[in-house]
XYZ file of C-alpha atoms in Angstrom:
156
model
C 19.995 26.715 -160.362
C 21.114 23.472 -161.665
C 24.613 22.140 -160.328
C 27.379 19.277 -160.156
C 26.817 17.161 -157.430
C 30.213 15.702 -156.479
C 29.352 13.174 -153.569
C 30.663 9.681 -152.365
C 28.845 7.159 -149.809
C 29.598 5.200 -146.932
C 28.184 2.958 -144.449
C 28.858 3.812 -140.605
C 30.355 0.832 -138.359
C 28.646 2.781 -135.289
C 26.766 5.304 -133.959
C 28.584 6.694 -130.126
C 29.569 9.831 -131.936
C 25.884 10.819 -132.642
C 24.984 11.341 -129.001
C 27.270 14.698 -129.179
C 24.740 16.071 -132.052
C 21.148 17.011 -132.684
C 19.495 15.369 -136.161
C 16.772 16.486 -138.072
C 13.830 14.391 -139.098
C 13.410 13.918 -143.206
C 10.088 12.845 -145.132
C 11.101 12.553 -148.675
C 9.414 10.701 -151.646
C 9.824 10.027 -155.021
C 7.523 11.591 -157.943
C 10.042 9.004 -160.368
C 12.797 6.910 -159.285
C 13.931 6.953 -163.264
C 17.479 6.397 -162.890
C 17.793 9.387 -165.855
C 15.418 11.836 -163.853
C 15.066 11.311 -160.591
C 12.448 13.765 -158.473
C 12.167 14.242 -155.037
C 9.724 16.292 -152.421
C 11.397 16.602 -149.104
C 10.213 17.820 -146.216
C 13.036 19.016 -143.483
C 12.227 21.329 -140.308
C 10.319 24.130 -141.707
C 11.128 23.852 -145.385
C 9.769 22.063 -148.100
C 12.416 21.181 -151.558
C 11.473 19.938 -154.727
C 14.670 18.143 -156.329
C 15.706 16.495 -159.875
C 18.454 14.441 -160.204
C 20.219 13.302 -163.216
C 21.837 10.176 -164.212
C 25.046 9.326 -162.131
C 28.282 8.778 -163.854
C 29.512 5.331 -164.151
C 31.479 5.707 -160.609
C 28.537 7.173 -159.151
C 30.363 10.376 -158.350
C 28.947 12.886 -159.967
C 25.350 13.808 -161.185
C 23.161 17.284 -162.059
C 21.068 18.214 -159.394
C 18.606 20.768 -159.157
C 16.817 22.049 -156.430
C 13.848 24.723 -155.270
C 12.396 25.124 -151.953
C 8.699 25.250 -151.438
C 6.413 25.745 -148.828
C 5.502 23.206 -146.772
C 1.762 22.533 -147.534
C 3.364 22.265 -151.698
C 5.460 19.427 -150.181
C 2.484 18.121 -148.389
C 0.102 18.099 -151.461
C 2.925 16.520 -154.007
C 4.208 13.774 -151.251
C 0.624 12.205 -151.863
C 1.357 11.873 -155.379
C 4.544 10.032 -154.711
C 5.188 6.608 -155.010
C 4.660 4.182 -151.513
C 6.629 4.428 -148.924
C 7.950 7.704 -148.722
C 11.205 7.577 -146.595
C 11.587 8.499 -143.097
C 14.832 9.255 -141.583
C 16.982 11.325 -139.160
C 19.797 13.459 -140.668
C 22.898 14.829 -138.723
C 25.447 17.092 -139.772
C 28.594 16.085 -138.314
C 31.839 18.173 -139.218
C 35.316 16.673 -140.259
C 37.765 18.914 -141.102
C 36.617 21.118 -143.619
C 33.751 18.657 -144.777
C 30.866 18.206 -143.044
C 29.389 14.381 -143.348
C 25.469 13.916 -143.704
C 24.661 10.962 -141.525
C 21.297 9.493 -142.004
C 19.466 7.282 -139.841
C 16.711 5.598 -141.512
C 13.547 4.802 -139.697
C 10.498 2.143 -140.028
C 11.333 0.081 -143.377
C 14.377 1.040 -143.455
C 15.329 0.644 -139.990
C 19.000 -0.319 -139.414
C 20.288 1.774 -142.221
C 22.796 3.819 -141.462
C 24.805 6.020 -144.453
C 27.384 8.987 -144.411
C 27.387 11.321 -147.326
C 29.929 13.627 -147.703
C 29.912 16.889 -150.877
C 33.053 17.564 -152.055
C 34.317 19.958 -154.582
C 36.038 17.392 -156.953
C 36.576 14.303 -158.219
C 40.283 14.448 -156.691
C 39.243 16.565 -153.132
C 41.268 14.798 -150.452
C 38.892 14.359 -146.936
C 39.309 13.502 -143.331
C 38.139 10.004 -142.849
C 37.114 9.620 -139.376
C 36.937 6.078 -137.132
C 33.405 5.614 -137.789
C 33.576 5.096 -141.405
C 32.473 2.036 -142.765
C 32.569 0.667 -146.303
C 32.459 2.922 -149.312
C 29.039 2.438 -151.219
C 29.897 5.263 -153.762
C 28.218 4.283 -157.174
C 26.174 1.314 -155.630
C 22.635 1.499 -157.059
C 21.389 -0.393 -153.823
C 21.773 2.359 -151.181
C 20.472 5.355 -153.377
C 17.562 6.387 -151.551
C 15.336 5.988 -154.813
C 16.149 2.059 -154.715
C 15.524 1.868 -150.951
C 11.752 3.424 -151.092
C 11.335 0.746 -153.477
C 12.928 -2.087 -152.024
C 13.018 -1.469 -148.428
C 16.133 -2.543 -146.120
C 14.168 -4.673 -144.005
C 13.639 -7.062 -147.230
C 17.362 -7.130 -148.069
């Protein structure tokens, strides 16, 4: 099923609040990093997900996204046909209101990293902005996660 991704992007000034949750560790590389098509093998817990992205709008708001899950040896067998340097990184769900914020904590390259997503269902949806919220990256090519398996944060 293909759908609207509605999604903005933030840094995080720091990290206290994570001690209170449990995160998830995320392999994920990139088949193309083509701003126009974007595709992505994930592997999270148990699951594998194959995902295509399409171009952002010019605010960076909004793109098509679709997304399968496969097994896990699928996402084993296409990560080795991704481009270098897959990312690594550890994902927590942390709710706010009635959002919940993706924080992810990238690891080895991109050690040091730290960005909040949050979904929303709108342009215009109003959201809970809590203390640890750091500048808004929404739109900014430079902390996709397609740029940063190319050009690593440690390099910036």
């Amino acid at each position: 099923m293909i759908n609207e991704e509605i999604e903005r992007k933030f840094l995080v000034s720091n990290t206290e609040f994570l001690k209170e949750y449990q995160g998830v560790q995320l392999i994920q590389g990139y088949l193309t990093t083509d701003p126009c098509r974007t595709v992505r093998v994930r592997i999270q817990e148990n699951g594998g997900y194959l995902t295509i992205k399409g171009p952002s709008t010019d605010d960076g708001l909004k793109r098509l996204e679709w997304e399968k899950e496969i097994s896990i040896s699928e996402a084993e067998a296409l990560l080795e046909l991704c481009l270098p340097m897959p990312i690594h990184k550890i994902r927590y769900k942390i709710p706010i209101g009635t959002h919940f914020f993706e924080v992810d904590l990238f690891q080895k390259e991109n050690a040091g990293l730290i960005i909040a997503e949050i979904e929303l269902n709108s342009e215009l949806d109003e959201f809970d902005a809590p203390e640890w919220l750091g500048e808004e990256v929404t739109g900014n090519n430079k902390y996709y996660n397609s740029y940063i398996s190319k050009n690593p944060f440690s390099t910036w």
